[in-house]
Coordinates of C-alpha atoms in Angstrom, one line a residue:
Chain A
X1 CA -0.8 -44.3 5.2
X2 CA 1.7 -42.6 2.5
X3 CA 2.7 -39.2 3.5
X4 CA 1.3 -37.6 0.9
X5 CA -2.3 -38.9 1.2
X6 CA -1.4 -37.3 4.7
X7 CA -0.9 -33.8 3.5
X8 CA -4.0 -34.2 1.3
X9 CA -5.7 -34.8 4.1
X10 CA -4.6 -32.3 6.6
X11 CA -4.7 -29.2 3.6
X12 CA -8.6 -30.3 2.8
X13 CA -8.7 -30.0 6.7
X14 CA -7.1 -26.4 7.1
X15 CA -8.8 -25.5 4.1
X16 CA -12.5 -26.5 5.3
X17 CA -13.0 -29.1 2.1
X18 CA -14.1 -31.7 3.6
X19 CA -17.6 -33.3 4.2
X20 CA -18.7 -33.9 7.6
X21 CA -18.3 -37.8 7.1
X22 CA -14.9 -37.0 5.9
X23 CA -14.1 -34.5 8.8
X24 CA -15.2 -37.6 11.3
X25 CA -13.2 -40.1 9.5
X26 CA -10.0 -37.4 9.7
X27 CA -10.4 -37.1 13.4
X28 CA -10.5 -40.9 14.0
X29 CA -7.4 -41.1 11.8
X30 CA -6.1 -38.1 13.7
X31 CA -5.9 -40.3 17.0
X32 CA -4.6 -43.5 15.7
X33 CA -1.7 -41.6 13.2
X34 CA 1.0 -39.6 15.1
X35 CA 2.5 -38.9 11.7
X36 CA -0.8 -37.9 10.7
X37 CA -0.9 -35.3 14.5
X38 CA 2.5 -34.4 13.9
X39 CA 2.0 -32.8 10.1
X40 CA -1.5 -31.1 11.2
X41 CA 0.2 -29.9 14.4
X42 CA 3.2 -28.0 12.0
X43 CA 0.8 -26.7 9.7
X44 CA -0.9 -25.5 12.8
X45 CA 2.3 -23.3 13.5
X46 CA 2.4 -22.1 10.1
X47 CA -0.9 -21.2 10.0
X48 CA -0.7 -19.5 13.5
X49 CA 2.5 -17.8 12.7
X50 CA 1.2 -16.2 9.2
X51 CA -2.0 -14.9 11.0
X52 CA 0.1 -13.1 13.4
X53 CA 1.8 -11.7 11.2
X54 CA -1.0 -10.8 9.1
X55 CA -2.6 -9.0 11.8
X56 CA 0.4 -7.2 12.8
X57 CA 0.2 -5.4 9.6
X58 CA -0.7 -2.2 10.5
X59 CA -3.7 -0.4 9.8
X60 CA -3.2 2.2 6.8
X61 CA -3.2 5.2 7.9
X62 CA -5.0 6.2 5.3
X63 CA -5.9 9.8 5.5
X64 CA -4.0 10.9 3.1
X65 CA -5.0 8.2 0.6
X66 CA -8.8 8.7 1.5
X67 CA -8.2 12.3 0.5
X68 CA -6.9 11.7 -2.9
X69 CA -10.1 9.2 -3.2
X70 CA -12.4 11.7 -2.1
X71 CA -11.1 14.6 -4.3
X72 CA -10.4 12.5 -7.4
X73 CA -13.4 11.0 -7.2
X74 CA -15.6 14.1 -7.0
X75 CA -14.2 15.5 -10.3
X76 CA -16.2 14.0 -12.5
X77 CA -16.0 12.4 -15.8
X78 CA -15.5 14.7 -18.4
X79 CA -18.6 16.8 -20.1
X80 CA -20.9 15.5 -17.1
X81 CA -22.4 17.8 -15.0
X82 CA -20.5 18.4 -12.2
X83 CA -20.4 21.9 -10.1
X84 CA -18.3 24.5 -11.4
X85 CA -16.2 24.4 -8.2
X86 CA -15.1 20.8 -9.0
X87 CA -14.5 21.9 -12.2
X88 CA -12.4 24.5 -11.2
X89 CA -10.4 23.3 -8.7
X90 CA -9.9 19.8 -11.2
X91 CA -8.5 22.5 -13.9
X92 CA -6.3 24.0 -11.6
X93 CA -4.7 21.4 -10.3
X94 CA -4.0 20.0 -13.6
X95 CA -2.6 23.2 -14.7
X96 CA -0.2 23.1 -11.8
X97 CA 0.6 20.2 -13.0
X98 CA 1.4 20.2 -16.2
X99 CA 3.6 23.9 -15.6
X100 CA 5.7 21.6 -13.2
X101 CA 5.6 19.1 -16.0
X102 CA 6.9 21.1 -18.4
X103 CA 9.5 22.8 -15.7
X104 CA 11.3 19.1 -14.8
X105 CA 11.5 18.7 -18.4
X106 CA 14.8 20.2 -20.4
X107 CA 12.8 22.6 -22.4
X108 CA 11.6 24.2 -19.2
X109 CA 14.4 23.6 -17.0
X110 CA 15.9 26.1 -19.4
X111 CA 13.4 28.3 -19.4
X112 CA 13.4 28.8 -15.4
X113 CA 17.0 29.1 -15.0
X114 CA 17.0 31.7 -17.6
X115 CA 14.1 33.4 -16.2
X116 CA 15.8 33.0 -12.4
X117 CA 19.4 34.4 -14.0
X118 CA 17.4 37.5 -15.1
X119 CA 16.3 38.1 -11.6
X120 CA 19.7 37.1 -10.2
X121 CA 21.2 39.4 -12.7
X122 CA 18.7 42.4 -12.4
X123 CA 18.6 42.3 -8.4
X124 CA 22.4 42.8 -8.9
X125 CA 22.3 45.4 -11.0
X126 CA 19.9 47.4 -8.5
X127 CA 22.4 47.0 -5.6
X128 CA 24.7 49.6 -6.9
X129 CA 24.3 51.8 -3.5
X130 CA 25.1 48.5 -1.8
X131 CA 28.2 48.9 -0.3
X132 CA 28.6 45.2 0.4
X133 CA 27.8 44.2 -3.6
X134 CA 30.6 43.4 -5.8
X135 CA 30.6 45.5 -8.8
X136 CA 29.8 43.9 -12.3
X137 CA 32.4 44.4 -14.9
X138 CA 31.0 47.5 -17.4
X139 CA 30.1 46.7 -21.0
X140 CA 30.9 49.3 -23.7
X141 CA 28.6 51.4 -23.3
X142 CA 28.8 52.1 -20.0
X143 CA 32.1 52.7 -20.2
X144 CA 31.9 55.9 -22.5
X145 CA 28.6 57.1 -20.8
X146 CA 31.1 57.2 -17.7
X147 CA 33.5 58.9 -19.8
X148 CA 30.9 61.3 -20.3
X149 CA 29.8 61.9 -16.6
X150 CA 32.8 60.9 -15.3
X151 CA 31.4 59.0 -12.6
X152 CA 30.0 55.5 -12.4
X153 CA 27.1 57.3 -10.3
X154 CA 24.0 58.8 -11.0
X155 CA 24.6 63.1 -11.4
X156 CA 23.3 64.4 -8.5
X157 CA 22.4 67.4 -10.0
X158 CA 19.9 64.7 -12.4
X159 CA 18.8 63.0 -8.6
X160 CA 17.5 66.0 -6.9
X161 CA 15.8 67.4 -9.6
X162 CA 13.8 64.2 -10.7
X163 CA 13.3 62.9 -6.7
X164 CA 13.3 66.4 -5.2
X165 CA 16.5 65.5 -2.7
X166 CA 19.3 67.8 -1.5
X167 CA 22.3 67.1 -3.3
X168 CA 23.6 65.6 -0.4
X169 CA 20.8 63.2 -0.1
X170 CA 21.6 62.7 -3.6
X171 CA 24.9 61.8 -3.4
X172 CA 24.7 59.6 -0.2
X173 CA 21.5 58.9 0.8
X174 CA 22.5 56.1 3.0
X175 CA 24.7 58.1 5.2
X176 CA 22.5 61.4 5.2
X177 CA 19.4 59.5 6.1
X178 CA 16.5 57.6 4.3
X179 CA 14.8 59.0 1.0
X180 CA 12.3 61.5 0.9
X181 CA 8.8 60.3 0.4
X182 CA 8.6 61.2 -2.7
X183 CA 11.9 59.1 -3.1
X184 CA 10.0 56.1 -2.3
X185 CA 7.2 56.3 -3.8
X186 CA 9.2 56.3 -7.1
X187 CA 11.2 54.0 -5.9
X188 CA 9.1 51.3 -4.4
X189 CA 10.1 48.4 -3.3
X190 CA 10.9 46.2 -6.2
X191 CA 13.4 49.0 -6.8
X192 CA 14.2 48.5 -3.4
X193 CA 17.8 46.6 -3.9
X194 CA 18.2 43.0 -2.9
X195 CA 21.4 41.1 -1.7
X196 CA 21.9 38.2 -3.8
X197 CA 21.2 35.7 -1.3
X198 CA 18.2 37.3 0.0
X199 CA 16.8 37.0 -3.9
X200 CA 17.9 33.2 -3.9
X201 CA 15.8 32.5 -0.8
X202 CA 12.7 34.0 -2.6
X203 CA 13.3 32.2 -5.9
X204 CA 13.2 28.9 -3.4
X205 CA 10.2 29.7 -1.5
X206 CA 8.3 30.8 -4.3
X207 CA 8.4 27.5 -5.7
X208 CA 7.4 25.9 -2.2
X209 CA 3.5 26.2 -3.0
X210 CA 3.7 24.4 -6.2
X211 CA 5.4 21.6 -4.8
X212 CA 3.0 21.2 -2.3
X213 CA 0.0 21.9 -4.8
X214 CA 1.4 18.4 -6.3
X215 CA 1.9 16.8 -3.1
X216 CA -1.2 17.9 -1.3
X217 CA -3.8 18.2 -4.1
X218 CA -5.5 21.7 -3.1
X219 CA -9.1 20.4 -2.9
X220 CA -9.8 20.6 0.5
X221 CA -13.2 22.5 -0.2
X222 CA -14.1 19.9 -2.7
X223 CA -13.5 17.0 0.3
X224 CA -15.2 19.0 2.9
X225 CA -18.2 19.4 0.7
X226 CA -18.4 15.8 -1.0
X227 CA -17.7 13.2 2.1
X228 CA -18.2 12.5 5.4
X229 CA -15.5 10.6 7.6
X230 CA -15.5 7.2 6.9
X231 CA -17.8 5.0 9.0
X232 CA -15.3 2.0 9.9
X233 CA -18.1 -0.3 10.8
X234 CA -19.3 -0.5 7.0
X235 CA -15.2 -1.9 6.3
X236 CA -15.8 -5.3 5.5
X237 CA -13.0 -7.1 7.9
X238 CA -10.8 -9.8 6.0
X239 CA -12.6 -13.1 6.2
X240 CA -10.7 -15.9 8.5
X241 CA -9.4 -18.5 5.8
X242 CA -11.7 -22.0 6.8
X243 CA -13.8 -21.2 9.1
X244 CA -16.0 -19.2 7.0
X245 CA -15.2 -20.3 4.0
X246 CA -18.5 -19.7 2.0
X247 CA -18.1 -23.8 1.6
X248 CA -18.9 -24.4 4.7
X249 CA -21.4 -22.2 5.7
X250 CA -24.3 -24.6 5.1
X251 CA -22.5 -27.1 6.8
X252 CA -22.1 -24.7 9.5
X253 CA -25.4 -23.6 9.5
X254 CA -26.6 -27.1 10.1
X255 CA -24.6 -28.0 13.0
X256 CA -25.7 -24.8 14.7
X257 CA -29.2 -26.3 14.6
X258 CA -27.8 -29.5 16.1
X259 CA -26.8 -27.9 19.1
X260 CA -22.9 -26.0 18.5
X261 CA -20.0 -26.7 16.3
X262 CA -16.6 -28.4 17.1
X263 CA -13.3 -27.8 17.2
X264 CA -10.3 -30.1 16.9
X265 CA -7.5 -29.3 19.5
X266 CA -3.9 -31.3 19.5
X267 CA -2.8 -31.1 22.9
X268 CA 0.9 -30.7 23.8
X269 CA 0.6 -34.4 25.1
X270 CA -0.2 -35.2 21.5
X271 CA -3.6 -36.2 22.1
X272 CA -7.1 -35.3 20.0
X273 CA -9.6 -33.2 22.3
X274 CA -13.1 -32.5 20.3
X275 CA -14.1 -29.4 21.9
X276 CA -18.3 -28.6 20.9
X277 CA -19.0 -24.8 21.4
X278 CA -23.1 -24.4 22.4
X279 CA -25.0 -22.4 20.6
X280 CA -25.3 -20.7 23.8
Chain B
X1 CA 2.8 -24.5 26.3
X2 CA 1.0 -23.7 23.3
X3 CA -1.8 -25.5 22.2
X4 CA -2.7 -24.9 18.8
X5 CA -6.1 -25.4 17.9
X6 CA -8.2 -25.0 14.4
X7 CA -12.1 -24.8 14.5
X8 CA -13.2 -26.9 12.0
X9 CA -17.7 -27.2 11.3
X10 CA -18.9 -30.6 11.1
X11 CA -22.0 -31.4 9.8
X12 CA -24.1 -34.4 11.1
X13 CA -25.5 -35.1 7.9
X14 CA -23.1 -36.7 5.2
X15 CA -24.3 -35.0 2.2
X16 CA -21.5 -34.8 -0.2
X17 CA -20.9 -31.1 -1.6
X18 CA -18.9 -30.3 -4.3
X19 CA -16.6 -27.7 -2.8
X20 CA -14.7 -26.7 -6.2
X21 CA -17.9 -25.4 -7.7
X22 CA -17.4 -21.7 -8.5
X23 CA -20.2 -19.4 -6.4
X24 CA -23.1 -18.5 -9.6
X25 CA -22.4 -15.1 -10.9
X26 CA -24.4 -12.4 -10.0
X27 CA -24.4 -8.5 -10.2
X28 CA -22.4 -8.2 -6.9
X29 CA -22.1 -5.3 -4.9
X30 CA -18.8 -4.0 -6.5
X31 CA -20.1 -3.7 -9.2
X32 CA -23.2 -1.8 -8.4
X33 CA -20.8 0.4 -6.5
X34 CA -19.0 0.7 -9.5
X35 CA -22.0 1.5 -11.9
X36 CA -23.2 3.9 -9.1
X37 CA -19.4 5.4 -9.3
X38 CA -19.7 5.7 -13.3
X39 CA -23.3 7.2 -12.8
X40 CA -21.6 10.1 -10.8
X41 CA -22.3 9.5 -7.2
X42 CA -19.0 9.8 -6.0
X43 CA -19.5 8.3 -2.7
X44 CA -19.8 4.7 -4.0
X45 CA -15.9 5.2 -4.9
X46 CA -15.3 6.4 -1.3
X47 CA -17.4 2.9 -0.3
X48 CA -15.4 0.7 -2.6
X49 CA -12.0 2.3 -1.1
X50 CA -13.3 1.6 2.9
X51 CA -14.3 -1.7 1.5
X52 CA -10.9 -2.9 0.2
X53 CA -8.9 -0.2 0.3
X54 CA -6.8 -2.4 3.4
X55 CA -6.7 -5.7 1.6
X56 CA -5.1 -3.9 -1.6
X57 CA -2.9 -2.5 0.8
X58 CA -1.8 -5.9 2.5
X59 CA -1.5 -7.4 0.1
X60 CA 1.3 -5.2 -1.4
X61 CA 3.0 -5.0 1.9
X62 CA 3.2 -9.1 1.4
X63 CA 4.0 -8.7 -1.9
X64 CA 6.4 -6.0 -1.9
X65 CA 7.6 -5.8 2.1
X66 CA 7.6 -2.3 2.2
X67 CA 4.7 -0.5 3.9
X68 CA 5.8 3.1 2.4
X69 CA 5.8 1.7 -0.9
X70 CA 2.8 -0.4 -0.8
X71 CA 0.7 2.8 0.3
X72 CA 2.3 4.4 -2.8
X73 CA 1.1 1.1 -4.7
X74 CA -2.0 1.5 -3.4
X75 CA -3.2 4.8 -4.5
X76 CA -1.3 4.1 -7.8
X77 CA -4.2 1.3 -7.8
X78 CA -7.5 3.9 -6.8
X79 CA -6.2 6.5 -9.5
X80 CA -6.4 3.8 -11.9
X81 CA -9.9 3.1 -11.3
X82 CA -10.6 6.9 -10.9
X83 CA -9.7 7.1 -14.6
X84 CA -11.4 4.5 -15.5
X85 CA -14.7 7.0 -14.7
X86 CA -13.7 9.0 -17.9
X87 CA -13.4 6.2 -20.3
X88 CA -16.8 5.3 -19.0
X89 CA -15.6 1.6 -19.6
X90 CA -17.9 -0.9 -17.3
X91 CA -16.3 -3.2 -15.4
X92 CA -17.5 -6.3 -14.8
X93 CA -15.4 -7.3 -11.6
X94 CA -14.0 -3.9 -10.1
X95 CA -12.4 -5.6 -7.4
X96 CA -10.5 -8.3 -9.6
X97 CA -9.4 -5.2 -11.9
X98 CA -8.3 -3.4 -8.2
X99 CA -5.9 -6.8 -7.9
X100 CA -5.0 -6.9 -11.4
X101 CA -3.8 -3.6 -11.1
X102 CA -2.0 -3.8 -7.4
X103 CA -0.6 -7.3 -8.7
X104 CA 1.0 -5.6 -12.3
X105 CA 2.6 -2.5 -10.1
X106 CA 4.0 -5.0 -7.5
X107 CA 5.5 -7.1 -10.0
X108 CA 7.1 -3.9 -11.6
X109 CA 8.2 -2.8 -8.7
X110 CA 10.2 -6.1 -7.8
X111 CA 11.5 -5.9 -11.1
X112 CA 13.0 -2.4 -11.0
X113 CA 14.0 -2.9 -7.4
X114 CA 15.5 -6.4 -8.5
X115 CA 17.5 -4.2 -11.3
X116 CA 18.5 -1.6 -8.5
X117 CA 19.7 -4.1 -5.9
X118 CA 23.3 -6.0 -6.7
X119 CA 23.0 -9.0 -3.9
X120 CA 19.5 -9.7 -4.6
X121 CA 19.3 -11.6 -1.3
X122 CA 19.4 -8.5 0.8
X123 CA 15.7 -7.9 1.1
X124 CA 14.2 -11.0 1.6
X125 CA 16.4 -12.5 4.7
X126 CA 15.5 -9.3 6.6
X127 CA 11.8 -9.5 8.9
X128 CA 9.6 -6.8 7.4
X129 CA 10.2 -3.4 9.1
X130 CA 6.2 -3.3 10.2
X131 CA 6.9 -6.4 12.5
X132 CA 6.7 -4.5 16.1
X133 CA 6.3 -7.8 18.0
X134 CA 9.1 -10.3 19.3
X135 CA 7.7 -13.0 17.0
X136 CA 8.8 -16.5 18.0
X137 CA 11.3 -18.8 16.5
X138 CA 8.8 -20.3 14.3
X139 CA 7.0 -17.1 13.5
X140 CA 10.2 -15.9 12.2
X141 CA 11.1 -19.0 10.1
X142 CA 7.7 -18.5 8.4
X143 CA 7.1 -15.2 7.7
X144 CA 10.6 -15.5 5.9
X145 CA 9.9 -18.5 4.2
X146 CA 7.1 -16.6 3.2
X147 CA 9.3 -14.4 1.3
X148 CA 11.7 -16.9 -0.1
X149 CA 8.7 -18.1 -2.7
X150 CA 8.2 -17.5 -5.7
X151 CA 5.5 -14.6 -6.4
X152 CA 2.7 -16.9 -7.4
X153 CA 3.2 -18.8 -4.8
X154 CA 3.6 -16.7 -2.4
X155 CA 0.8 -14.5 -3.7
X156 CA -2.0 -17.3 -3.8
X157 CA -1.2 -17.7 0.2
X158 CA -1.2 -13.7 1.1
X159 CA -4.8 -13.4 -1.0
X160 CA -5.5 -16.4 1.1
X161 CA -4.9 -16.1 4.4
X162 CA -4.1 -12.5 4.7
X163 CA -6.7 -10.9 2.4
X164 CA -9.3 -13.4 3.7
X165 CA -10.2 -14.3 -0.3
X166 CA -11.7 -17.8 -0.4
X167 CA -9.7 -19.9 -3.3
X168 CA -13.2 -19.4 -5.0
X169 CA -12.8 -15.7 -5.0
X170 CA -9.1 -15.3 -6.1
X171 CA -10.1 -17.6 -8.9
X172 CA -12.9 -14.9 -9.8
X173 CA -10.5 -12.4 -9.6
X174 CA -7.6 -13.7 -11.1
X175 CA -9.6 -15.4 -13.9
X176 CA -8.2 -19.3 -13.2
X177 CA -10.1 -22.4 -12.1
X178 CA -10.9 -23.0 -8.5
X179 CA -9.2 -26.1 -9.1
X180 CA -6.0 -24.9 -10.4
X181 CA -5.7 -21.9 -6.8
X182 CA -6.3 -25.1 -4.9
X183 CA -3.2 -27.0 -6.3
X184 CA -1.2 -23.4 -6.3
X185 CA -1.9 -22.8 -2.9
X186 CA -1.4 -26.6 -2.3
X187 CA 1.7 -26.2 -3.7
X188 CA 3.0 -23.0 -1.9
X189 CA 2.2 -24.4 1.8
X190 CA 3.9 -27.3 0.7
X191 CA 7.1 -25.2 -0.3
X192 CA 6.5 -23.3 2.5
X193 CA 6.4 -26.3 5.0
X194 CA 9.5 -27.8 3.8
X195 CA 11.4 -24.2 3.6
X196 CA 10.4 -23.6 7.5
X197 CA 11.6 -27.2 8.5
X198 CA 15.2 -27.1 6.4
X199 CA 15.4 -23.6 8.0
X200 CA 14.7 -25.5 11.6
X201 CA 17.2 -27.9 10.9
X202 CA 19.9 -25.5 9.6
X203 CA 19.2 -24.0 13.2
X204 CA 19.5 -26.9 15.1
X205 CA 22.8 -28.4 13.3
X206 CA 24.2 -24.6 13.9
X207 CA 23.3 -24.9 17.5
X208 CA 24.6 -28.6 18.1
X209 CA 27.9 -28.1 16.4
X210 CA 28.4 -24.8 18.6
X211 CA 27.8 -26.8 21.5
X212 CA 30.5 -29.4 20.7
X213 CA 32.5 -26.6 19.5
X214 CA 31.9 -24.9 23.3
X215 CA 32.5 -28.4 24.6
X216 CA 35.8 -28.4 23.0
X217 CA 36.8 -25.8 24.2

């Protein structure tokens, strides 16, 4: 027999396309053709080898995946009536999204760091009693309104009257002790001064919930409400390749009434064994 | 030793069947999960994921042999047919458009990767990372053959035998013949076959010649 009539032979085999009078005329070729052992044999392998692998592919974990289903899923088409809370959270989300959007483009990369220089720059500016803050070169102005006072500082004299402080307090109120109530009510804290760094670290964490709001889509009462967990019986498991090939489940069907089906088995010694499973 | 053994059915009776006949088409149930999907009821999408959610996802692990990426394939694929809910577009075959969609964003993703990577070789001699076994000789040689063919190839066997996708069904999904999966996949384990035994040879020349070599010596 030429080789390739073989490999014809042995793929309608492994691929379940034969008829049962061509499946018994395979396996009485099958014990008279060594050739014909040999190549079903190596597909054997190959077959084995790529189901192993197949089923060492690991399960997706698919929680977070299921999650993304679940909550896109459960917005809605457009202008159908879904509940307002879908709604909502579906318009919030993309509005996170799109104000990200527009902050990784140029146009409002530009806008942030201008926006975050401002609050750099202001949180500066209010650190003046901070002995530890480098002071900012004075424009113009400031230079002849110093002339004026002849201090950098705040007049004392102006302090106590508008915060109700000694002069003392007014002149050094980190030495002579905290600021009157009054003080800080004025005050406040986002008067409170800031060191630089400390500022930084807000700017970064503020912009922590927005990232997640894009990694982690904030619909957790939309999942909780639509779907249950998912039932893993209902997956419908991968069908085996020939066995159940929908081609052969008449055939299959009808040996079962005879009494079992069969199974082809090439022993290490290079024989054919017909094994026949019961019905039992 | 191993003995290696394929169930096979045989019939008693003889009757010829013609195998390459395409199953009749019928509203199947993707598609009613589908309509029930575009009708509102949410839960039929959450039935449609369970269903094939893990096939999608093998097959772009085969496809792509990276299981981060594939699960970022995969929901690429789900928020495509979550969009479709607001075109209101029917679909026909939800699960072919599923593969049609997992299949375009694999093959763009080889391409940019293939863009990205100088020695194009690098990925495809490695075993995939999700392997946790000690796979045999053999199972080595074929899992990277695997690799080594071309995508159709290569895809027609992971639809096949790792999906579980009868030749009839990849041909419903992929829009060809019956006949013409049949030679493709034909084809592909042929390839295969001959990759895994030049691979087995290379190995056992290497071998012999470091045995004289050691013999030599």
């Amino acid at each position: 027999m030429m080789n390739g009539r073989r490999i014809s032979l042995v793929e309608r085999y492994l691929n379940g396309r034969m008829t049962a009078t061509e499946a018994r005329d395979f396996q009485l070729r099958l014990e008279s053709d060594p050739k014909l052992r040999q190549l079903l044999r190596d597909e054997q392998e190959i077959e084995q080898a790529l189901r192993r692998d197949s089923e060492s592919i690991p399960k997706l974990g698919s929680q977070r995946l299921e999650q993304f289903v679940k909550a896109s899923a459960g917005k809605g088409p457009p202008g159908s009536g879904s509940s307002v809370s879908l709604k909502a959270a579906g318009t919030l989300q993309r509005g996170v999204k799109e104000i990200l959007l527009q902050l990784i483009t140029g146009r409002g990369f530009l806008v942030m760091a201008a926006v975050g220089g401002t609050v750099i720059v202001s949180a500066i500016l209010m650190q003046k009693d901070d002995p530890a803050a480098v002071p900012l070169p004075a424009a113009a102005d400031t230079v002849q309104t110093a002339s004026v006072h002849d201090t950098s500082q705040p007049s004392p004299a102006v302090a106590s009257e508008h915060f109700g402080l000694s002069e003392t307090q007014a002149i050094e109120p980190a030495a002579s002790g905290a600021l009157s109530d009054k003080g800080r009510q004025i005050s406040g804290p986002l008067l409170t001064p800031l060191p630089e760094k400390q500022v930084m670290e807000r700017i970064q964490l503020s912009s922590l919930p927005a990232a997640d709001t894009i990694l982690a889509p904030p619909l957790k009462n939309v999942v909780s409400t639509t779907i249950a967990r998912p039932n893993e019986h209902q997956v419908r498991k991968p069908k085996s390749n020939s066995p159940t090939d929908d081609s052969l489940d008449a055939m299959r069907q009808r040996m079962e009434q005879e009494g079992g089906r069969q199974q082809l088995l090439v022993e290490p010694n290079d024989s054919v064994r017909t094994k026949v499973f019961n019905k039992d | 030793m191993t003995q290696f053994a394929l169930s096979v059915q045989l019939a008693s009776a003889g009757e010829k069947k013609s195998v390459t006949k395409s199953a009749p088409l019928s509203v199947s149930d993707e598609e009613n999960l589908y309509n029930r999907f575009l009708a509102g009821d949410e839960k039929a999408c959450v039935e449609l994921f369970q269903r094939y959610n893990q096939r999608l996802y093998t097959y772009c692990v085969k496809m792509v042999g990276d299981v981060e990426q594939a699960e970022d394939l995969t929901q690429e694929a789900w928020g495509r047919l979550i969009e479709m809910r607001a075109t209101g577009r029917p679909l026909q075959n939800p699960v072919g458009f599923l593969m049609r969609v997992v299949r375009n964003l694999c093959l763009d993703h080889l391409k940019a990767r293939k863009r990205l990577l100088s020695i194009e070789g690098v990925h495809e001699t490695a075993l995939p990372s999700y392997i946790l076994y000690e796979p045999s000789e053999m199972e080595e040689l074929v899992v990277k053959g695997l690799q080594k063919l071309s995508f159709d190839y290569r895809e027609v066997l992971v639809l096949n035998i790792y999906c579980g996708y009868s030749f009839e069904e990849i041909a419903r999904m992929t829009g060809k013949s019956p006949e013409s999966i049949w030679t493709r996949a034909s084809r592909a384990r042929a390839q295969l076959r001959k990759l895994v035994q030049s691979a087995r040879e290379h190995k056992n020349d290497a071998a012999s010649r470091r045995g004289v070599a050691g013999g030599r010596t």
